[in-house]
Coordinates of C-alpha atoms in Angstrom, one line a residue:
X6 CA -10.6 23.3 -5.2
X7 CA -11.7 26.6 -6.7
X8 CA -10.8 30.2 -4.8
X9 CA -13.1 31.2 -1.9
X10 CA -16.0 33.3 -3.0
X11 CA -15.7 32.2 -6.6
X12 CA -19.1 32.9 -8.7
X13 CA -19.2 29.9 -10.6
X14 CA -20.5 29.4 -13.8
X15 CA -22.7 25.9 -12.9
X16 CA -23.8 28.0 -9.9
X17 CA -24.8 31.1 -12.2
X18 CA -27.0 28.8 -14.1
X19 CA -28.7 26.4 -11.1
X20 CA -31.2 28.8 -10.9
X21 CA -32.6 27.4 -14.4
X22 CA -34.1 24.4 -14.7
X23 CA -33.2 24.2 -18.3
X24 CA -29.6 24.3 -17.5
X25 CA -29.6 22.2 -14.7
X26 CA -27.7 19.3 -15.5
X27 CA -28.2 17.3 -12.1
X28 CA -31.6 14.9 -11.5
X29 CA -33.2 15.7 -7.9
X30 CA -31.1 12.5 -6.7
X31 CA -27.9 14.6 -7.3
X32 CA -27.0 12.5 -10.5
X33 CA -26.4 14.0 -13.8
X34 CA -29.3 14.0 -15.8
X35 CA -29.9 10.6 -18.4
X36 CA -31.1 13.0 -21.2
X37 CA -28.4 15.7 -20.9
X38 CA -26.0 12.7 -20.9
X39 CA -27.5 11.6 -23.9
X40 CA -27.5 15.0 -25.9
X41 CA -24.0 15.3 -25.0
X42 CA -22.9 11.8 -26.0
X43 CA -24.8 12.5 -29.3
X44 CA -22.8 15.7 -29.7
X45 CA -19.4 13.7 -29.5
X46 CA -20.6 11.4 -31.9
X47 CA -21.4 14.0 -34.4
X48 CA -18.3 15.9 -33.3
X49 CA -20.5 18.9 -32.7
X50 CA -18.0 21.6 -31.5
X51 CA -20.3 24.4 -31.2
X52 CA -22.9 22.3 -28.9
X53 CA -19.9 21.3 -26.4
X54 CA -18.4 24.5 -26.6
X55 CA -21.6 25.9 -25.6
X56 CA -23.2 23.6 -22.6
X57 CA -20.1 21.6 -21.4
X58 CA -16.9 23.8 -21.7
X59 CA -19.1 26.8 -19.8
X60 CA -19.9 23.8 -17.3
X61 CA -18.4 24.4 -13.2
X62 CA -14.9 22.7 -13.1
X63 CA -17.4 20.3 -10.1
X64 CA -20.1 19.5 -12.7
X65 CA -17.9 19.0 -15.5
X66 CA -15.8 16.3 -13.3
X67 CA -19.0 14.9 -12.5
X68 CA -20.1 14.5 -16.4
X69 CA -16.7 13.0 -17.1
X70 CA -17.2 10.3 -14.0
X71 CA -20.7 9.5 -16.0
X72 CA -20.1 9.3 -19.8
X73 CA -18.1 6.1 -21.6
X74 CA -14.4 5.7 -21.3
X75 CA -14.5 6.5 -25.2
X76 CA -17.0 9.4 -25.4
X77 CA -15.1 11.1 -22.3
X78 CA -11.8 11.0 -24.9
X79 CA -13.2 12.4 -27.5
X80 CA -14.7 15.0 -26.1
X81 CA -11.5 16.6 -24.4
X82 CA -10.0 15.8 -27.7
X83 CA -12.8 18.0 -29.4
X84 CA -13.0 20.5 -26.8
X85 CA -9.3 21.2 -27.3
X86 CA -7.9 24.6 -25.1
X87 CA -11.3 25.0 -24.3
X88 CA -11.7 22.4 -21.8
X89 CA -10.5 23.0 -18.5
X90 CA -8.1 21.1 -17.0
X91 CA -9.1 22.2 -13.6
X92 CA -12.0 19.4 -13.8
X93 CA -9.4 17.0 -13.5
X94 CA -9.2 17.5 -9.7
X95 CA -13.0 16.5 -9.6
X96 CA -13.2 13.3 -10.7
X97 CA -11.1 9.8 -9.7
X98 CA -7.4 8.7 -10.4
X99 CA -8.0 6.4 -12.8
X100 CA -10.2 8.4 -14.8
X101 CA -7.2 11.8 -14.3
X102 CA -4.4 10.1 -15.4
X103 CA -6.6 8.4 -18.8
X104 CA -7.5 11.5 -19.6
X105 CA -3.4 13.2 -18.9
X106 CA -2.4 10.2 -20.8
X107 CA -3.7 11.3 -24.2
X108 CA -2.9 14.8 -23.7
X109 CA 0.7 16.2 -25.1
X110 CA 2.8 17.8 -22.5
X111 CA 2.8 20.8 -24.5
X112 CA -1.1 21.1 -23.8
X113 CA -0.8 19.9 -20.2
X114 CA 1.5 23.2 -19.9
X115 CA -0.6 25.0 -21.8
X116 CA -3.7 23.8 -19.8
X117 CA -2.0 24.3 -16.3
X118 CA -0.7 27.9 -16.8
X119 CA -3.7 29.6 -16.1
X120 CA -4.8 26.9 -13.2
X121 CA -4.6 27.9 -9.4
X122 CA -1.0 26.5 -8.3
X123 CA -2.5 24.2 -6.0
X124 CA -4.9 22.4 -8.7
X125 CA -1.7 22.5 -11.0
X126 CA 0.3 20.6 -8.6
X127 CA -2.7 18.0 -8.1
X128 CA -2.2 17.3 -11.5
X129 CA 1.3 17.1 -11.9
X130 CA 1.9 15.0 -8.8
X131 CA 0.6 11.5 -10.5
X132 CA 2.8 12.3 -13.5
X133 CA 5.8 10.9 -14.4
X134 CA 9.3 12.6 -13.5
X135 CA 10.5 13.4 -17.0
X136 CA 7.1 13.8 -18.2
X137 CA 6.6 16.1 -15.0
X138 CA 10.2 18.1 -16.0
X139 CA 9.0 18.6 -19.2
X140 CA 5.9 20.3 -18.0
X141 CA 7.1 22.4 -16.0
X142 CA 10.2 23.6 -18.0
X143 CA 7.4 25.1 -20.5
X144 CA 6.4 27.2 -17.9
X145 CA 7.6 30.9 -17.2
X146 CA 10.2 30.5 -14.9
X147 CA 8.1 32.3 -11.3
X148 CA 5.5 29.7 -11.9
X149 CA 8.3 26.7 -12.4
X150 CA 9.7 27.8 -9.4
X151 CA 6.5 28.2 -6.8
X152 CA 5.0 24.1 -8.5
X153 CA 8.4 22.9 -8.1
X154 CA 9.2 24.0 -4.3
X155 CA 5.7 22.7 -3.5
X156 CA 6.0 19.2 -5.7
X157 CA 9.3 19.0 -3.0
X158 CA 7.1 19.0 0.1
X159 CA 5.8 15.5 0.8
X160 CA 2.4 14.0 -0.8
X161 CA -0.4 14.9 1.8
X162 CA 1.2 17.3 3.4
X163 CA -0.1 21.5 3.5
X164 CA 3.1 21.9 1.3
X165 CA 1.3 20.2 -1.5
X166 CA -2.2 21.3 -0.8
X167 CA -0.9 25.1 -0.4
X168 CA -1.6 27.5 -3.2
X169 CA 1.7 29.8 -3.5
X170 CA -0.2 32.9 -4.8
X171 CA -0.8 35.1 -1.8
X172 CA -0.6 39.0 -1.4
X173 CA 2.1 40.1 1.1
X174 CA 3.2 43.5 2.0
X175 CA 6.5 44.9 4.2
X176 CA 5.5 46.4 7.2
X177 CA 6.5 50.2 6.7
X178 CA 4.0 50.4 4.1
X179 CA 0.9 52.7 4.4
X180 CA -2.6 51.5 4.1
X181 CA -3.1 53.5 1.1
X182 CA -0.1 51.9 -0.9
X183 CA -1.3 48.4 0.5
X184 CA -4.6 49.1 -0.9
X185 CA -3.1 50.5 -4.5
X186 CA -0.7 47.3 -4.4
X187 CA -4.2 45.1 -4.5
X188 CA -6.3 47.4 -7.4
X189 CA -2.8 47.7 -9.4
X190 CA -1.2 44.5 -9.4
X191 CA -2.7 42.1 -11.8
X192 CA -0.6 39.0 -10.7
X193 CA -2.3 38.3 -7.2
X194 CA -4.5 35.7 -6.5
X195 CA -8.3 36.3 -7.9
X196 CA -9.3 36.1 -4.0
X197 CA -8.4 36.2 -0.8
X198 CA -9.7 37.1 2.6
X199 CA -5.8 37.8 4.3
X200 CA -2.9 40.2 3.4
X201 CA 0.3 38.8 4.9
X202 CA 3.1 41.0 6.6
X203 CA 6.5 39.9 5.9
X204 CA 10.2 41.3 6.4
X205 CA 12.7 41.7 3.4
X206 CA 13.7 37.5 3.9
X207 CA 9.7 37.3 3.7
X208 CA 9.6 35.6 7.2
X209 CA 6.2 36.1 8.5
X210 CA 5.6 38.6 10.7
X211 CA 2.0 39.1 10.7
X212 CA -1.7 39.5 9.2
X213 CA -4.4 41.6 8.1
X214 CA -7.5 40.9 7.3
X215 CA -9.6 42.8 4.3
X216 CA -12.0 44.5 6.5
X217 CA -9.8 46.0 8.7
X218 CA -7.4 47.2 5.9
X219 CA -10.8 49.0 4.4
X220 CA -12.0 50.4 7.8
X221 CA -8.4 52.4 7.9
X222 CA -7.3 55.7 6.9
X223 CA -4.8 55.6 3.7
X224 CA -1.4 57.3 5.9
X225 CA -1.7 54.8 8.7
X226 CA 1.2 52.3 8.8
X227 CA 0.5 48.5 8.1
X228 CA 2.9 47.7 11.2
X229 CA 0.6 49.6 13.7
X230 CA -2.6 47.6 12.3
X231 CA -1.2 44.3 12.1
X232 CA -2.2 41.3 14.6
X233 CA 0.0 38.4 15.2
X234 CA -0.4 35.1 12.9
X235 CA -1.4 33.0 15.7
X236 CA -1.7 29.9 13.8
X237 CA 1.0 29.2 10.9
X238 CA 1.1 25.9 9.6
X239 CA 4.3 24.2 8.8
X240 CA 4.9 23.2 4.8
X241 CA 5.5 19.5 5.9
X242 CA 2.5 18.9 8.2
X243 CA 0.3 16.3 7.4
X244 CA -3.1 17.8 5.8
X245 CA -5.0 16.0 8.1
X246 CA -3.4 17.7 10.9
X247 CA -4.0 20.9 9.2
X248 CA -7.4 20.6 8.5
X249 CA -7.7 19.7 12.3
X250 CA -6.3 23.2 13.0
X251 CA -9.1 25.0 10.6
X252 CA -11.6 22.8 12.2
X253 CA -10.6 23.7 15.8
X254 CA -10.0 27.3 15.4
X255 CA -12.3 28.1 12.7
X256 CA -10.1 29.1 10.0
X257 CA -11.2 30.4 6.5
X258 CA -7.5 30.6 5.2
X259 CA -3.7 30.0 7.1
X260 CA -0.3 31.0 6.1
X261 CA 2.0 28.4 5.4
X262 CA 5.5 28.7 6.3
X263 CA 9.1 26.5 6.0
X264 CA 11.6 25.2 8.3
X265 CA 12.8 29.1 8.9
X266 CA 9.1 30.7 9.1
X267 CA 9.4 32.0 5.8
X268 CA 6.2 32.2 4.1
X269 CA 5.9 30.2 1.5
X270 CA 2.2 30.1 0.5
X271 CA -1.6 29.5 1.8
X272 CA -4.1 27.4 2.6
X273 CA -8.0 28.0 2.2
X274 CA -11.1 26.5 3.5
X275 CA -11.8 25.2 -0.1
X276 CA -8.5 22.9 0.3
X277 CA -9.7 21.8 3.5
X278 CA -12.8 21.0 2.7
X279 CA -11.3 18.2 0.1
X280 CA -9.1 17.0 2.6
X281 CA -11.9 16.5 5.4
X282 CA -13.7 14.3 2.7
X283 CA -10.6 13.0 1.3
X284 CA -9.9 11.5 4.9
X285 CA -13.1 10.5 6.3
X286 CA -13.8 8.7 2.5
X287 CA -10.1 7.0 3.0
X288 CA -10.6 6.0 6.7
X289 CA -14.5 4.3 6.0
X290 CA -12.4 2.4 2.8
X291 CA -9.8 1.3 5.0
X292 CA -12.4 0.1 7.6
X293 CA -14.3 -2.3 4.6
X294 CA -10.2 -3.3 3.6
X295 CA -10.8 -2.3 0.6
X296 CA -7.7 0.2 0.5
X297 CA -8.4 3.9 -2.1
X298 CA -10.2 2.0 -4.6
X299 CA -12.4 3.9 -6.8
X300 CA -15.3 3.2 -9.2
X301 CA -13.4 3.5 -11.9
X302 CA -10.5 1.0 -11.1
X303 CA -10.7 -2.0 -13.6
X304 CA -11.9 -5.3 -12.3
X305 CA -8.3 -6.7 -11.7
X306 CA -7.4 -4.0 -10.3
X307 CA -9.9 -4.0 -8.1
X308 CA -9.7 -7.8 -7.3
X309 CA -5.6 -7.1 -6.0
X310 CA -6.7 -4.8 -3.5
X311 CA -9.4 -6.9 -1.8
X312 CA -7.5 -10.1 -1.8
X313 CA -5.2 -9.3 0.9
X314 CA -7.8 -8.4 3.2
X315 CA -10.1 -11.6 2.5
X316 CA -6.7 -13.4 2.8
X317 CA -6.4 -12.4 6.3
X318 CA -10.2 -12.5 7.0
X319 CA -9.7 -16.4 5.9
X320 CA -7.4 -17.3 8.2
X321 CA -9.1 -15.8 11.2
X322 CA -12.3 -17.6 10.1
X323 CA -9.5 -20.7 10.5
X324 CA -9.4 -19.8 13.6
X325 CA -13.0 -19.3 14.3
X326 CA -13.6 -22.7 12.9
X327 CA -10.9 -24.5 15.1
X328 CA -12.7 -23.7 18.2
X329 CA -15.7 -25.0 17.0
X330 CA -13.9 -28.3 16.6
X331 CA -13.0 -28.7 19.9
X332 CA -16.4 -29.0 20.8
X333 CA -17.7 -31.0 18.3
X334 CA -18.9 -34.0 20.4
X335 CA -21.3 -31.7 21.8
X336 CA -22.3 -30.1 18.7
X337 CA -23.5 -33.8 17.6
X338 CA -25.4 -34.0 21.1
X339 CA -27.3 -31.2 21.0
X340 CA -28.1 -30.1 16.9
X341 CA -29.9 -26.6 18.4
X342 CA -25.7 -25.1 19.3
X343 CA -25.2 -25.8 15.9
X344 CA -28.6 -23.5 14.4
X345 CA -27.8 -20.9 17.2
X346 CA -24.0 -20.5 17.2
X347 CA -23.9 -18.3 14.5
X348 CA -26.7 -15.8 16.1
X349 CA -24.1 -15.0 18.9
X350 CA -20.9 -14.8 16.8
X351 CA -23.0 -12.2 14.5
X352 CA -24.4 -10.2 17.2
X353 CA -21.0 -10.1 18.7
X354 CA -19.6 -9.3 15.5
X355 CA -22.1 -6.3 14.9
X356 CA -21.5 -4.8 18.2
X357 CA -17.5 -4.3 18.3
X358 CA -18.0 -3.2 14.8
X359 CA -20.0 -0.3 16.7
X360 CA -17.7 0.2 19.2
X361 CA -14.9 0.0 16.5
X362 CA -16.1 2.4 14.3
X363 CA -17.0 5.1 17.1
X364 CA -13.5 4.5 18.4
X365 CA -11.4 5.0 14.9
X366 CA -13.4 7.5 14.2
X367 CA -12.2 9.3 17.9
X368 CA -8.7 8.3 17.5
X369 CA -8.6 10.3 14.2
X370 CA -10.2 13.5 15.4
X371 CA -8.2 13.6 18.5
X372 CA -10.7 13.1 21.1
X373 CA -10.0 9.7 22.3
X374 CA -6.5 9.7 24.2
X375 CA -4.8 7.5 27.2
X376 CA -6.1 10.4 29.0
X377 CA -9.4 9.4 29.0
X378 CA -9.5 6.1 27.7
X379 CA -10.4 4.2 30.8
X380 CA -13.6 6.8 30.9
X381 CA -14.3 5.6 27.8
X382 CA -13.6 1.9 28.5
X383 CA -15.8 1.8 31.6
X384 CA -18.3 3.4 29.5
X385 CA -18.3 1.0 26.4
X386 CA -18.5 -2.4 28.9
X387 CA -21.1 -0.8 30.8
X388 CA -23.1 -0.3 27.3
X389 CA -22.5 -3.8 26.6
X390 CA -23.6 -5.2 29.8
X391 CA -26.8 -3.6 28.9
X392 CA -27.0 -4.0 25.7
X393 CA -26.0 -7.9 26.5
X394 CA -28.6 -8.2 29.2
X395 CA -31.5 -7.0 26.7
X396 CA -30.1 -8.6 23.4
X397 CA -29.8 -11.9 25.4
X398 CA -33.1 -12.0 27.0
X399 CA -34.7 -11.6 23.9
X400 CA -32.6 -14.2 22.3
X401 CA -32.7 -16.9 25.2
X402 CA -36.8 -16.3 25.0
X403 CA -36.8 -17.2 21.4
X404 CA -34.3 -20.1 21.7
X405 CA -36.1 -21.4 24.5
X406 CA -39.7 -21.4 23.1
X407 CA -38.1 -22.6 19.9
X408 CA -36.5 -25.6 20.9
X409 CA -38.7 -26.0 23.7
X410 CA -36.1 -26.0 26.3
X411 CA -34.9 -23.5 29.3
X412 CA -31.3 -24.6 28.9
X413 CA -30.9 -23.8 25.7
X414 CA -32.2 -20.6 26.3
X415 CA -30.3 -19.9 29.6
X416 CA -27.0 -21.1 27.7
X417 CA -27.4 -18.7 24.7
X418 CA -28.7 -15.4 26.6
X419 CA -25.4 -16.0 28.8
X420 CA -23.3 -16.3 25.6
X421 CA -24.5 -13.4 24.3
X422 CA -24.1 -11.4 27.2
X423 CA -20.3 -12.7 27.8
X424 CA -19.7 -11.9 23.8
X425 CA -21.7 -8.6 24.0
X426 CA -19.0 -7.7 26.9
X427 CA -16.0 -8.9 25.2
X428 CA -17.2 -6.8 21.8
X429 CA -17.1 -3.8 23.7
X430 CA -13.8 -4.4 25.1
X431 CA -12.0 -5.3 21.7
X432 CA -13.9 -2.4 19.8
X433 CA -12.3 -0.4 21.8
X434 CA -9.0 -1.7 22.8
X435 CA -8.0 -3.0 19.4
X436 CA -8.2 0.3 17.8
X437 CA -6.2 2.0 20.7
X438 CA -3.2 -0.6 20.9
X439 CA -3.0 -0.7 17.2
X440 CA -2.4 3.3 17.4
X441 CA -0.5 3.2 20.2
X442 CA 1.8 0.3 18.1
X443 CA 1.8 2.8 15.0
X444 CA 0.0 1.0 12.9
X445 CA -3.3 2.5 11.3
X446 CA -6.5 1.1 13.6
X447 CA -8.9 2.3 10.2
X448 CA -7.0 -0.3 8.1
X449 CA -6.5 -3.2 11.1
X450 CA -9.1 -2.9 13.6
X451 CA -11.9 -5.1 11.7
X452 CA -9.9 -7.8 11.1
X453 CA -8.7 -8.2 14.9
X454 CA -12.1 -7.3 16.6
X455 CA -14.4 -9.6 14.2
X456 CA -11.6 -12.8 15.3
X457 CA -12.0 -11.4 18.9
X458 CA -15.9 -11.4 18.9
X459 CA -16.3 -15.2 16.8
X460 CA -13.6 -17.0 19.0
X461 CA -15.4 -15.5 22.1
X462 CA -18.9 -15.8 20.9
X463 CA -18.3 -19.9 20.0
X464 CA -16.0 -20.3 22.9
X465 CA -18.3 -19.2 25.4
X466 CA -21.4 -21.1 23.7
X467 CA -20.1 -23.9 23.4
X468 CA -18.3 -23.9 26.1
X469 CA -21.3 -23.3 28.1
X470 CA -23.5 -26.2 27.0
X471 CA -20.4 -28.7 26.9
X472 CA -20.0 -27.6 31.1
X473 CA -23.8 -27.2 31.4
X474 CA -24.9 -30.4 30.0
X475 CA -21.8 -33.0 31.5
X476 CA -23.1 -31.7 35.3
X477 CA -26.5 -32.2 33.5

């Protein structure tokens, strides 16, 4: 969450091996773990100061992810004002909010004054509302105003990913004062790529960019230069839909205004790029059911947010199981429906999970709409005819040489092509009802497509032999 064009320390130093802290597998290396755990148990000061504290905000989240719950304490305890709190928005919840927890609120303050507003408000959300007053009302009063209007906007919103330092100008200014505004004024951001235009209410009015402010002679008038903000982003948008708008119009920074198209602060590319992982991470947890757990949740924890998921997978495997039942008489017949059952419920399974997963995926970028969703139906059943005709050959061949019988072959290619169908069908149509119903397909889908697939896959087996072998 740094500032576009930053010069990082970590980067600075990548060129050297010997201060290199990553293995070639992108883990942090064993022995500079070591060293550093061995300076924390010799409270060595001057050897943290030196190769940790200097550390990238990235690579020291990714040492404090790595290192013992008890060695990660007492090194921010040892490091003191020299370690930067703006590592906090690298690593998990869990690990944040241990970390906040044995800090003072006088040195959260003291930490967040000199952060980016954005990183400080990523912090301060997951705090406690006295605990989070307290913070901010040891803050100079600009700053305590700019964290507090954006702590209003909702969580995941641009409001809250926003950083409020921005450089903004009135339009009857020259180029030549705009350009002594920027080398002057030490309060504006360290970077930034735009210089807003606003009126004296500071509704947004326009934008310049650097490189055209540069190419322009000092007496020419910023209003005659500007171009129109084409795309402002609302404060309560939801990220997601903001960082659609950087992806579609390629976007290295926006303008973020309120209700009145007052401008209110930025977004950057560096935001967006933690949201766009932030979301595809959240949507590929939701598909396991598994919710925004993280590696460093504690067992039980972990253990309440799975439950409810396996709860509901159990009962659909209820399901599952009582339409096996109605064809148990068969099943007793004829063992080999029992040993090959599971192959077309699996396959079955496997394939909606495709279909699924494309679909989701579609559904959150936008792509897939009612529009063109019978395009894309036609397409998915025709896949699965195909991929139903091959799959089941190849089965039915097996089966058939297996058990030494045509029938059972016959039975369990048609199964598979029936189920291959129907997986198509509910990958695809779960995920777009469930939208269209409001609920989120990335946390629902699996659940309703893998009951879907096993019902159809054992109905249409079993189904099969039981008609199959009574005209038999």
């Amino acid at each position: 969450m740094s500032d576009i064009g930053e010069e990082t320390r970590g980067r600075s130093k990548a060129n050297d091996p010997a201060h290199d802290i990553y293995t070639e597998e992108g883990a942090v290396r064993p022995d500079f773990l070591a060293r550093v755990g061995a300076a924390v148990a010799d409270r060595d000061v001057l050897y943290l100061r030196q190769y940790v504290a200097r550390l990238h905000e990235s690579e020291l989240g990714d040492l404090l992810e790595s290192i013992l719950p008890d060695q990660r304490q007492a090194m921010v305890r040892l490091l003191g004002t020299d370690f930067d709190l703006t590592a906090l928005t690298e690593v998990d919840e869990a690990i944040r909010m241990e970390i906040v927890e044995q800090m003072s609120n006088a040195e959260i303050a003291a930490g967040i004054g000199g952060l980016d507003s954005d990183d400080a408000v990523y912090i301060l959300e997951d705090l406690d509302k006295d605990d989070r007053e307290e913070i901010l009302a040891q803050l100079p009063f600009t700053e305590r105003v700019r964290l507090r209007r954006a702590l209003d906007y909702p969580e995941s919103s641009a409001g809250r990913r926003m950083q409020t330092e921005f450089v903004a100008v009135p339009p009857f200014w020259t180029v030549g004062q705009t350009i002594d505004y920027m080398r002057e004024d030490e309060g504006l951001p360290e970077s930034f790529t735009q210089v807003f235009v606003i009126d004296p209410t500071f509704k947004l009015l326009g934008v310049i960019y650097l490189d055209r402010i540069l190419r322009t002679n000092r007496q020419v008038k910023i209003e005659t230069i500007m171009r129109e903000t084409n795309y402002p982003i609302p404060a309560d948008m939801d990220q997601e839909e903001a960082a659609q708008l950087f992806e579609q119009y390629d976007l290295l920074s926006a303008a973020v205004v309120d209700e009145n198209g007052r401008l209110v602060g930025v977004l950057t590319i560096d935001d967006i790029v933690d949201v766009m992982q932030e979301e595809a991470e959240e949507d590929i947890m939701r598909l396991g059911g598994v919710g925004d757990e993280e590696l460093s949740d504690t067992v039980v924890d972990i253990s309440r947010s799975r439950v409810p998921w396996l709860l509901v997978n159990l009962l659909t495997a209820f399901l599952a199981a009582s339409v096996i039942s109605l064809f148990e008489a068969t099943i007793e017949e004829v063992v080999a429906l029992a040993i090959l059952m599971p192959i077309v419920a699996g396959m079955g399974g496997n394939a909606g999970s495709q279909t699924m997963t494309v679909t989701v995926r579609a559904i959150a970028t936008r792509d897939l709409d009612i529009h063109n969703a019978w395009r894309v139906a036609r397409r998915e059943i025709c896949v699965g005819l195909i991929n139903g005709c091959l799959i089941g050959t190849l089965v039915g061949l097996v089966a058939g040489f297996w058990f030494q019988d045509p029938n059972i072959g016959g039975l369990i290619a048609t199964a598979m092509l029936i189920n291959m169908v129907a997986a198509a069908s509910a990958g695809l149509m779960v995920p777009i009802l469930l939208n269209r119903a409001g609920a989120d397909p990335a946390v629902s889908s699996a659940v309703f497509v893998t009951a879907i697939t096993d019902t159809t896959g054992f109905f249409s087996f079993l189904g099969l032999a039981t008609w199959w072998f009574a005209i038999g």
